[in-house]
Coordinates of C-alpha atoms and ligand atoms in Angstrom, one line a residue:
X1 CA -8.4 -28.7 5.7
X2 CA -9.2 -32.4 7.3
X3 CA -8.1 -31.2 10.7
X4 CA -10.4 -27.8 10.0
X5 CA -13.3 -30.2 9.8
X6 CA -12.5 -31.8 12.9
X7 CA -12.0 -29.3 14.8
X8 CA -15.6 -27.7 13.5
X9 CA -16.8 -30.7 14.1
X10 CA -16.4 -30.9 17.5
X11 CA -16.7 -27.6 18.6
X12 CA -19.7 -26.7 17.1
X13 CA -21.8 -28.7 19.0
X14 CA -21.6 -26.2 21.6
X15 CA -21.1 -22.8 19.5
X16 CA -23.5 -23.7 16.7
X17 CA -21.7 -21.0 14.5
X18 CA -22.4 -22.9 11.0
X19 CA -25.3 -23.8 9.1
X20 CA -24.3 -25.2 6.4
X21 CA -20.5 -26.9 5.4
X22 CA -19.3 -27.6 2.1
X23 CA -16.8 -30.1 2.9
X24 CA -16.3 -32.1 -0.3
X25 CA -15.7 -29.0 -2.2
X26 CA -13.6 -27.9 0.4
X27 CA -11.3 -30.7 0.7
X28 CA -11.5 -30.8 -3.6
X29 CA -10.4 -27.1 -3.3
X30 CA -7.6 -27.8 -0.6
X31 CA -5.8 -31.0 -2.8
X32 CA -6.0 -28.5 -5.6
X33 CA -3.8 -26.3 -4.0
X34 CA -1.6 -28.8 -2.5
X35 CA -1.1 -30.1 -6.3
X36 CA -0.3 -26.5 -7.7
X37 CA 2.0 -25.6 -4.5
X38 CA 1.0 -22.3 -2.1
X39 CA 1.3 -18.8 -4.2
X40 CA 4.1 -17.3 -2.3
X41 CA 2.7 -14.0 -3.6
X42 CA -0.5 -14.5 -2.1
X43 CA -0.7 -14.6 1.6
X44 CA -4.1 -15.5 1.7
X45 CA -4.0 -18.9 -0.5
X46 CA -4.8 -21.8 0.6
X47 CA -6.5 -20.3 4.4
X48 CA -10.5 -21.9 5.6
X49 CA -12.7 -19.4 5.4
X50 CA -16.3 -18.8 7.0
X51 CA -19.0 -16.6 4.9
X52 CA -22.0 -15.5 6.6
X53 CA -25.2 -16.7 5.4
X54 CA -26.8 -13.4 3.4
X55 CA -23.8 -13.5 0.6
X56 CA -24.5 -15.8 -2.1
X57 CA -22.5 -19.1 -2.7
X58 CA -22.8 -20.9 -6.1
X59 CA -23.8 -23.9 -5.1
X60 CA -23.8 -23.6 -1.3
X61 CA -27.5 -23.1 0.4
X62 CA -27.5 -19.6 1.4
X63 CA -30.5 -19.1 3.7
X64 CA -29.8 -15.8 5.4
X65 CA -31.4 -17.5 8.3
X66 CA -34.5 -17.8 7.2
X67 CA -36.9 -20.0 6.7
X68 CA -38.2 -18.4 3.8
X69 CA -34.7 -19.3 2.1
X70 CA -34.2 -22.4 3.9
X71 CA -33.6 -24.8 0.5
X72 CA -32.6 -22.0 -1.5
X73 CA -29.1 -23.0 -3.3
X74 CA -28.5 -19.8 -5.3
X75 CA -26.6 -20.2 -9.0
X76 CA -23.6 -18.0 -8.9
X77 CA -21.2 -16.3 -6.1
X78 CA -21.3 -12.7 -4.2
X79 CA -18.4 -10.8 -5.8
X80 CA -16.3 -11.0 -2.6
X81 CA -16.6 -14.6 -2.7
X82 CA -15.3 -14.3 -6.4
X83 CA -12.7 -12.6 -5.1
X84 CA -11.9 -14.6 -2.2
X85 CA -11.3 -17.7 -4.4
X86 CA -9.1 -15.4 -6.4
X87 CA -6.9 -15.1 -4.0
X88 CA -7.2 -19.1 -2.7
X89 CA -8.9 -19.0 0.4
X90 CA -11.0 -21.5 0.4
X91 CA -14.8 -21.3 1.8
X92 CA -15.7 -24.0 4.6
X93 CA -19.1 -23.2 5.2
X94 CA -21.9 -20.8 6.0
X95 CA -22.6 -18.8 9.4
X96 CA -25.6 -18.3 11.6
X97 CA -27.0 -14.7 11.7
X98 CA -30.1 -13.1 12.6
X99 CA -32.6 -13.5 10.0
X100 CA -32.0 -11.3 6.8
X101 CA -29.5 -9.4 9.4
X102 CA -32.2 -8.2 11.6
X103 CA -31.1 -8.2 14.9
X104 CA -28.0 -8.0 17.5
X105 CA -27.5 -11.2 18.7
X106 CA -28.3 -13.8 16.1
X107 CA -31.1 -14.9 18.3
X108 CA -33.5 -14.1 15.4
X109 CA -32.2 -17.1 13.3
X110 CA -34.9 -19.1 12.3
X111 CA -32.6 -22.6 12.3
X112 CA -30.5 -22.1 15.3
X113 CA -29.3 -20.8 18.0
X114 CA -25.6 -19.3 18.6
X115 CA -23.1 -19.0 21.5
X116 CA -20.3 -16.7 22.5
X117 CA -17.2 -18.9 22.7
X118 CA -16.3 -16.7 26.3
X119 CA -19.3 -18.0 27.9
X120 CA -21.6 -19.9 26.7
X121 CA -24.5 -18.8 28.5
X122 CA -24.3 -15.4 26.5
X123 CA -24.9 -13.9 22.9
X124 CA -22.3 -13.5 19.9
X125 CA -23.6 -10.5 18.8
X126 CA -25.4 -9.9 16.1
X127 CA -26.4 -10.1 12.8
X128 CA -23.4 -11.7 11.9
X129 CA -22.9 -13.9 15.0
X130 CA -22.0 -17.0 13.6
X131 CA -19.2 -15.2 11.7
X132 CA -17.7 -13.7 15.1
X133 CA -18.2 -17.2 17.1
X134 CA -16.4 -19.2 14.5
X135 CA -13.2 -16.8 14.4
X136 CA -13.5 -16.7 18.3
X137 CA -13.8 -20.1 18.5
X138 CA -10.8 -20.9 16.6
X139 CA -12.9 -22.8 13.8
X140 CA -11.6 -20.7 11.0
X141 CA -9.4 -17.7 11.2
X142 CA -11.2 -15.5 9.0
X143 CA -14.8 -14.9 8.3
X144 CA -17.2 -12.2 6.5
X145 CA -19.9 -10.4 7.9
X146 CA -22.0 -7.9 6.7
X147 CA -22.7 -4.8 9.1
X148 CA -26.2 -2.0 8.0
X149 CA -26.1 -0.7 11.9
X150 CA -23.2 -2.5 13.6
X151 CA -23.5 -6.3 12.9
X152 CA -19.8 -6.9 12.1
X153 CA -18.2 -4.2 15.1
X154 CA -21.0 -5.2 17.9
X155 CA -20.6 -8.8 17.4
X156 CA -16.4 -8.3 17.0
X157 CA -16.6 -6.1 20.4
X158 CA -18.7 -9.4 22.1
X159 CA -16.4 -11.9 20.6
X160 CA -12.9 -10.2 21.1
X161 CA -12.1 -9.9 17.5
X162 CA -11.3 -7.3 14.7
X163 CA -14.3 -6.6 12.6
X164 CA -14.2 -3.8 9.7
X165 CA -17.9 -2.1 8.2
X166 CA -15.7 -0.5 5.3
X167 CA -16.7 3.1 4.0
X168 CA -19.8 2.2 1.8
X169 CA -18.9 1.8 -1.8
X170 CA -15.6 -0.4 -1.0
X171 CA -16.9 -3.7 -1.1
X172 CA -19.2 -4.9 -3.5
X173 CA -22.9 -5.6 -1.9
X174 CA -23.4 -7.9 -5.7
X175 CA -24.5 -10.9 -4.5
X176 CA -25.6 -10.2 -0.5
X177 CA -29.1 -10.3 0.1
X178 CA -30.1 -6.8 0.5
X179 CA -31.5 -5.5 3.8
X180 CA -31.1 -1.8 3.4
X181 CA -28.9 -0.9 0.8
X182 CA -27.7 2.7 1.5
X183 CA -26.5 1.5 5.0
X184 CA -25.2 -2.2 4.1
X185 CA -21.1 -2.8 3.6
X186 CA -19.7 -6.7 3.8
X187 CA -16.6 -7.0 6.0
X188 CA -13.8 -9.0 7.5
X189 CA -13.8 -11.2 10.7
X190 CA -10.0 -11.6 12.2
X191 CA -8.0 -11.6 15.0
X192 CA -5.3 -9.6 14.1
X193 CA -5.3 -6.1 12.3
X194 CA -2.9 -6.9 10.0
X195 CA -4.9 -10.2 8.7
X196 CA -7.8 -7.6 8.7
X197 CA -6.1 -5.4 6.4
X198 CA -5.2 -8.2 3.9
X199 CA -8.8 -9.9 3.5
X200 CA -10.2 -6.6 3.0
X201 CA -7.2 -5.9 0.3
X202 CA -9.0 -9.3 -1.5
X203 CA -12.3 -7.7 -0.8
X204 CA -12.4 -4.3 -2.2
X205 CA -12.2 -2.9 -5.4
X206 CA -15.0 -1.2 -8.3
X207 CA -17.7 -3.8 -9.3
X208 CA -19.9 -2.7 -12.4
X209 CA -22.6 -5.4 -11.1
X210 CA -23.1 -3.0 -8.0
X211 CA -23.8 0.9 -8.9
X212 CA -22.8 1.8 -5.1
X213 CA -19.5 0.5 -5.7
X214 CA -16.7 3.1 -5.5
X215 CA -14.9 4.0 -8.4
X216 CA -11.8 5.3 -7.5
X217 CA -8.4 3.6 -6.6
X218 CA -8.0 0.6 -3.7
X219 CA -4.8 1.5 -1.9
X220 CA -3.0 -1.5 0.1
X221 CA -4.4 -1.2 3.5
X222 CA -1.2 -2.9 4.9
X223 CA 0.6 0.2 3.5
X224 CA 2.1 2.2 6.2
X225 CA 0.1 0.6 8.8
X226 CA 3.2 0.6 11.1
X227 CA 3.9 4.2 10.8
X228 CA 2.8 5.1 14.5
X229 CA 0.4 6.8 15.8
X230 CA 2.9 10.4 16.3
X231 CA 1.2 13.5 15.4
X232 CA -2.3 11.6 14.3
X233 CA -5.0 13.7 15.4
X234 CA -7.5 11.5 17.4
X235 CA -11.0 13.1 18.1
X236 CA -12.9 11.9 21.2
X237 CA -17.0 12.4 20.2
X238 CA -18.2 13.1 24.1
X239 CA -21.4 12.2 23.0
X240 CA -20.0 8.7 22.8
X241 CA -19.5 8.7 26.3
X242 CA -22.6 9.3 27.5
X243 CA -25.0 7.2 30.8
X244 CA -26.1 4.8 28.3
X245 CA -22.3 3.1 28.9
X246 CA -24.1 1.4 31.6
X247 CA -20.4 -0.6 32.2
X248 CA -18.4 1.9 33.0
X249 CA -15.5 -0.7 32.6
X250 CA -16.4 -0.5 28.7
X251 CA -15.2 3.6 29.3
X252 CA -12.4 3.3 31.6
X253 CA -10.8 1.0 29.3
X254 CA -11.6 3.4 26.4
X255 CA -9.9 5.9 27.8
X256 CA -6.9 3.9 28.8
X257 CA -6.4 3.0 25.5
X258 CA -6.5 6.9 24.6
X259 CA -3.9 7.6 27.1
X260 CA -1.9 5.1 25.5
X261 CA -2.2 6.7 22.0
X262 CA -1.1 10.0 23.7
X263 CA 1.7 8.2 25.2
X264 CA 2.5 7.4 21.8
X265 CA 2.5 10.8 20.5
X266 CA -1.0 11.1 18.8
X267 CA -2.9 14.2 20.1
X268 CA -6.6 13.6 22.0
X269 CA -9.2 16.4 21.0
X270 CA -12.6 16.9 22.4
X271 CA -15.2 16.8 19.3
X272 CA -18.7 16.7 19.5
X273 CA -21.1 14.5 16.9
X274 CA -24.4 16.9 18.2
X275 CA -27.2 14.7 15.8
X276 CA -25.9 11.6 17.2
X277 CA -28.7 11.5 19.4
X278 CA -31.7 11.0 15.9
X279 CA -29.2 8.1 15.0
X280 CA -31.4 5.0 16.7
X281 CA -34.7 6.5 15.1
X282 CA -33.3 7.6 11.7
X283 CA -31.7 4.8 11.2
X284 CA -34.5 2.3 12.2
X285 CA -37.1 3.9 10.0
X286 CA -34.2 4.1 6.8
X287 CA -33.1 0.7 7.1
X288 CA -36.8 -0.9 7.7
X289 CA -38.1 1.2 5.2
X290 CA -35.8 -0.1 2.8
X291 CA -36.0 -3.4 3.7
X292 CA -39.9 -3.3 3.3
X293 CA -38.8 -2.3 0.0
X294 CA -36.2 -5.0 -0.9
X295 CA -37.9 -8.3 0.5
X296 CA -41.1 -7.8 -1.3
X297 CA -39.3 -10.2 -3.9
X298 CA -39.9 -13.0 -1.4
X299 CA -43.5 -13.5 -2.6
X300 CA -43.7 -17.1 -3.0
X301 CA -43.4 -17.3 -6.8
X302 CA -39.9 -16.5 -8.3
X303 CA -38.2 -18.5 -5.3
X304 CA -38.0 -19.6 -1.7
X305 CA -40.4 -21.0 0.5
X306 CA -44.1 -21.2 -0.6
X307 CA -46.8 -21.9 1.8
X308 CA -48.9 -25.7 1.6
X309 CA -52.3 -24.8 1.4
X310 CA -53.0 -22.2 -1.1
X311 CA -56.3 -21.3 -2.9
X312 CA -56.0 -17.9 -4.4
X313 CA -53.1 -15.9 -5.8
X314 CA -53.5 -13.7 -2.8
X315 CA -53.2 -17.2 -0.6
X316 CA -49.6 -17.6 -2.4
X317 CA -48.5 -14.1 -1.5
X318 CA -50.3 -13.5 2.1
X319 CA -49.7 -17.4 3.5
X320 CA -46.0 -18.2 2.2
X321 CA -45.4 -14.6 3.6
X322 CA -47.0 -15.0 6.6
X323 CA -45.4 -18.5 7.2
X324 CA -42.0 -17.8 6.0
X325 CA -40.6 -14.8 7.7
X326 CA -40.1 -14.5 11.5
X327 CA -41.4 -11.8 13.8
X328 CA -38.6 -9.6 13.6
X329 CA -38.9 -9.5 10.1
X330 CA -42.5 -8.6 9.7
X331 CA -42.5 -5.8 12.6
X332 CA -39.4 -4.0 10.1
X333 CA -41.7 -4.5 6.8
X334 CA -44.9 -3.2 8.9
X335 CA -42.4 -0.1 9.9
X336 CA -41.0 0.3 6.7
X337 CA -44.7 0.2 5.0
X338 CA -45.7 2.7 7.4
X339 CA -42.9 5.2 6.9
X340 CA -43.0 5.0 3.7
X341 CA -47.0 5.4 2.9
X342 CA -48.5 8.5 1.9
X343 CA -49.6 10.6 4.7
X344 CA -47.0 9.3 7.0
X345 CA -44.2 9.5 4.6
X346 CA -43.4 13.6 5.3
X347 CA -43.5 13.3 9.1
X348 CA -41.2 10.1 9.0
X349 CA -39.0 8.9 6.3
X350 CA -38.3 12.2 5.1
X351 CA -37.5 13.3 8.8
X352 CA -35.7 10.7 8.9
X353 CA -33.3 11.5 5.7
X354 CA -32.6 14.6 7.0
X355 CA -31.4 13.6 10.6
X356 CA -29.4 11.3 8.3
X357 CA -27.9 14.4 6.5
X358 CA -27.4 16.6 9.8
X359 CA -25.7 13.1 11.0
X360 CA -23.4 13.0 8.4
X361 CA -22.7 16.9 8.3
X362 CA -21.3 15.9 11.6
X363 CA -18.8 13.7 10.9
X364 CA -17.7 16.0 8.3
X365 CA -17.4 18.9 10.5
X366 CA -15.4 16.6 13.4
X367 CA -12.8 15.1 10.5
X368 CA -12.0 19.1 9.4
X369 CA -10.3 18.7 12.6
X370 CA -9.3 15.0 13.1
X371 CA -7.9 12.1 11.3
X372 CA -9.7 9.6 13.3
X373 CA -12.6 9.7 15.9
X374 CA -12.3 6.5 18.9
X375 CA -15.4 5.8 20.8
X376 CA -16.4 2.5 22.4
X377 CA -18.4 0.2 20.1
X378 CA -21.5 -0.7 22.1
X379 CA -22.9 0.5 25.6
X380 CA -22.6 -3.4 27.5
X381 CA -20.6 -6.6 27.1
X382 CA -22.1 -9.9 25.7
X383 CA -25.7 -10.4 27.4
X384 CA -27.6 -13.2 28.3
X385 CA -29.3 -15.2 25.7
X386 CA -32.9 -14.7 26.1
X387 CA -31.8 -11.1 28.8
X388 CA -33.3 -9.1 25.5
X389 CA -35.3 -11.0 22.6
X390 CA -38.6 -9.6 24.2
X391 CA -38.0 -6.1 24.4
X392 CA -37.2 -5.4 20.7
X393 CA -36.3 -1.2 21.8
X394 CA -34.2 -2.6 24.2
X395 CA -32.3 -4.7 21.7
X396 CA -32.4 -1.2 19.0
X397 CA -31.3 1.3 21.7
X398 CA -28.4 -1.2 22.1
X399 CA -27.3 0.1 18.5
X400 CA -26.6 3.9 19.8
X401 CA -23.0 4.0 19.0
X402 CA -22.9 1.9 16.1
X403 CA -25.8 3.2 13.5
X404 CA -24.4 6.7 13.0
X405 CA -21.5 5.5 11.4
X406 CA -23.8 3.2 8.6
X407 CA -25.8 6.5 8.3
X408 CA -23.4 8.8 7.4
X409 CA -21.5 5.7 5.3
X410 CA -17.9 6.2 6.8
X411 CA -15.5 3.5 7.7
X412 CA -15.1 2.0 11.4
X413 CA -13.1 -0.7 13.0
X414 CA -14.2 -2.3 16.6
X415 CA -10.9 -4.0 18.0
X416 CA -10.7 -5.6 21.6
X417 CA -9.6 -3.0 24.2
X418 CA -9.8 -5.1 27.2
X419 CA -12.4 -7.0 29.8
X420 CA -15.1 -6.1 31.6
X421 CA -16.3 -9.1 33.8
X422 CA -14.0 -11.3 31.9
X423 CA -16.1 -10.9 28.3
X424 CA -14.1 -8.7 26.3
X425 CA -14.9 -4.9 25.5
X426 CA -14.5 -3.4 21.8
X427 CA -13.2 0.2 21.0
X428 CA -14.1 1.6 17.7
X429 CA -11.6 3.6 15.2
X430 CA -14.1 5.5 12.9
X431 CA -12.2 6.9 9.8
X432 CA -12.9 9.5 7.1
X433 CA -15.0 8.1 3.8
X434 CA -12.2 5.7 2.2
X435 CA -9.6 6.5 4.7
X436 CA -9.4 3.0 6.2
X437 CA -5.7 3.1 5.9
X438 CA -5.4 5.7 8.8
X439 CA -8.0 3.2 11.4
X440 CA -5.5 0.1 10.6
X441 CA -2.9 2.4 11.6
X442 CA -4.3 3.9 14.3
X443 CA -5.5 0.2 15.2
X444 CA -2.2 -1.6 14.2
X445 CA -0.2 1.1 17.0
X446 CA -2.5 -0.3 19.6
X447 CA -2.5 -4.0 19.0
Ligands
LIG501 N1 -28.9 -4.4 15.1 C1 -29.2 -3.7 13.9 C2 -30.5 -4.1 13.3 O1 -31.1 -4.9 13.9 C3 -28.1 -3.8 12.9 C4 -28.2 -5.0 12.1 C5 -27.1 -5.0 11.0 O2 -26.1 -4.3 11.0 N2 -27.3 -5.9 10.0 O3 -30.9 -3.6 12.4

């Protein structure tokens, strides 16, 4: 755990992947489990992990990368960090992220910036950046995310790693801040598919405290995950494929990686995900909609930042507001009040719930006839920091391939599938609702 530190400590100068560490407790934590011995049963026990900054630590400032939560030290733990101490990995600190998960590139942090570990000159990913730079990085091997339209797979795909949104209902959501909560699922940073497997085996599992949260049984996900790919049926949505793939390096390698599957003995079917196209609009009126919704608890009063010079009650609600949240965030609650208000409410949010529906009847329709559908995971490689943070529809379109997935609440994996431009490309295995099993396989045969 010492040599952890050290290492953190000297790379993150230039990655700037934490924001806050918790190194005493950590340490205490780590001489614990030297006293008591390593669990042989648990593989897990005794490994650094990083938590991204919107899933509550008891004790540990969780600011979600605002400044409207910038002292805020919350009095109990997210369930999956419950659960992570359960089975002895031990929390070194919290990760950068765009602010309340707004973003794709973690350039939307209000306290600082992050870089990609391949290049410094270029973006993580986002929202949960600093959990992808500090697995890339080496800095821990293991970190949590949370993805509503791709912020675990899009910032895996820039970083190289393995990242898992899990079908919603797996993991718990008690204890993340919400940003919207139909679409948001917490998941696992790793390198390897097989570690992948494991944390989200600590992860998962029924939660009363969240009324999402699936009730039904949590298989292994290491179960059977070398069984091959032979006689899997892998569906190839062509809509996935489409001009916006400006690289066409991200493609080819996409469809080298299928002709390795069929190699392999897994069959390659044509399906088509026709609605995919409403995905970027649905989705951004959904999830601002709801977020409008959730943050109105930051108000100044009950917790947070509140704003110096205050002479009404209105003052306390309009100026902390006003000075706390960033742009990003206001422009999603100005959406998501808009949507939502009468008069506007038929012609967008209810549109907008039924593209979801016709969305999800899609992926319904495709897994009639496959067990998995592979597609890349974003349309470009890392970009520049500072190419898109002034275009904000830029920096949505950039979401095309991931949000369809959040809408219609099934699982998906991004896993590196090769380089374009040395920065490495990510493939995505998108699975049936609480099928992850059959992506770690389909994933594991790969790797
Ligand atoms: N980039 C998307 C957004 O800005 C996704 C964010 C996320 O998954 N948290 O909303």
């Amino acid at each position: 755990m010492e040599s952890v530190y050290e290492n953190i400590e000297e790379t993150d100068e230039k990655v700037g992947a934490f924001l806050t560490l918790n190194k005493e407790d950590a340490l205490a934590a780590a001489r614990e489990a030297d006293e008591k011995g390593i669990d042989p049963d648990n593989v897990l026990s005794g490994l650094p992990v990083g938590i991204k900054d919107n899933i509550s630590t008891k004790g540990v400032r969780t600011t979600a990368a605002s400044k409207m939560l910038e002292d805020f030290v919350p009095v109990y733990d997210a369930t999956v960090v419950e659960k992570l101490k359960q089975a002895g990995m031990i929390s070194v600190g919290k990760l950068n992220m765009d602010e309340f998960a707004m973003g794709g590139s973690t350039e939307n942090s209000a306290l600082k910036i992050t870089r990609n570990p391949w290049d410094l000159s270029k973006v993580p990913g986002g929202s949960s950046g600093g959990s992808a730079a500090a697995v890339a990085a080496g800095q821990v091997p293991v970190s949590l995310g949370s993805d509503t339209g791709g912020s675990i797979r899009q910032p895996a795909s820039f970083t190289g790693l393995v990242g898992m949104k899990p079908t919603y209902g797996r993991v718990s959501r008690f204890g993340l801040i919400a940003f919207g909560s139909s679409l948001d699922q917490i998941g696992p940073f790793t390198r390897t598919v097989k570690d992948n497997a494991l944390v989200l085996n600590a992860i998962s599992g029924t939660d009363d405290r969240d009324g999402t949260s699936y009730r039904g049984e949590t298989p292994d996900f290491t179960e059977g995950i070398d069984k091959g790919v032979k006689g899997l049926r892998i569906g190839v949505p062509k809509e996935y494929f489409h001009e916006d793939a400006k690289e066409t390096e991200i493609v080819e390698s996409v469809r080298k990686a299928l002709d390795m599957y069929k190699k392999m003995g897994a069959e390659i079917v044509e399906v088509s995900l026709p609605h995919s196209k409403y995905g970027i609009p649905a989705y951004y009126i959904i999830a601002s909609s709801e977020a409008s919704s959730n943050l109105q608890r930051f108000d100044g009063i009950r917790y947070g930042y509140r704003s110096e010079n205050i002479g009404s009650l209105e003052d306390i609600y309009v100026k902390s507001r006003s000075e706390g949240f960033g742009l990003e965030v206001k422009r999603r609650i100005m959406l998501g009040t808009f949507s939502l208000s009468s008069g506007f409410y038929d012609a967008h949010f209810k549109k907008a719930a039924q593209a979801r529906t016709l969305i999800r009847q899609d992926f319904e329709k495709a897994f009639e006839d496959v067990d998995v559908l592979v597609a890349p995971t974003t349309t470009s490689t890392a970009f520049e920091i500072g190419g898109k943070i002034d275009d904000p529809l830029a920096m949505y379109m950039a979401d095309v391939l991931t949000v369809p997935v959040n809408l219609a609440g099934v699982p998906s994996l991004s896993i590196p599938c090769g380089f374009s431009e040395d920065l490495p490309v990510g493939m995505q295995i998108i699975g049936k609702h609480f099928d992850e099993q059959t992506i770690y396989r389909a994933a594991y045969a790969y790797e």
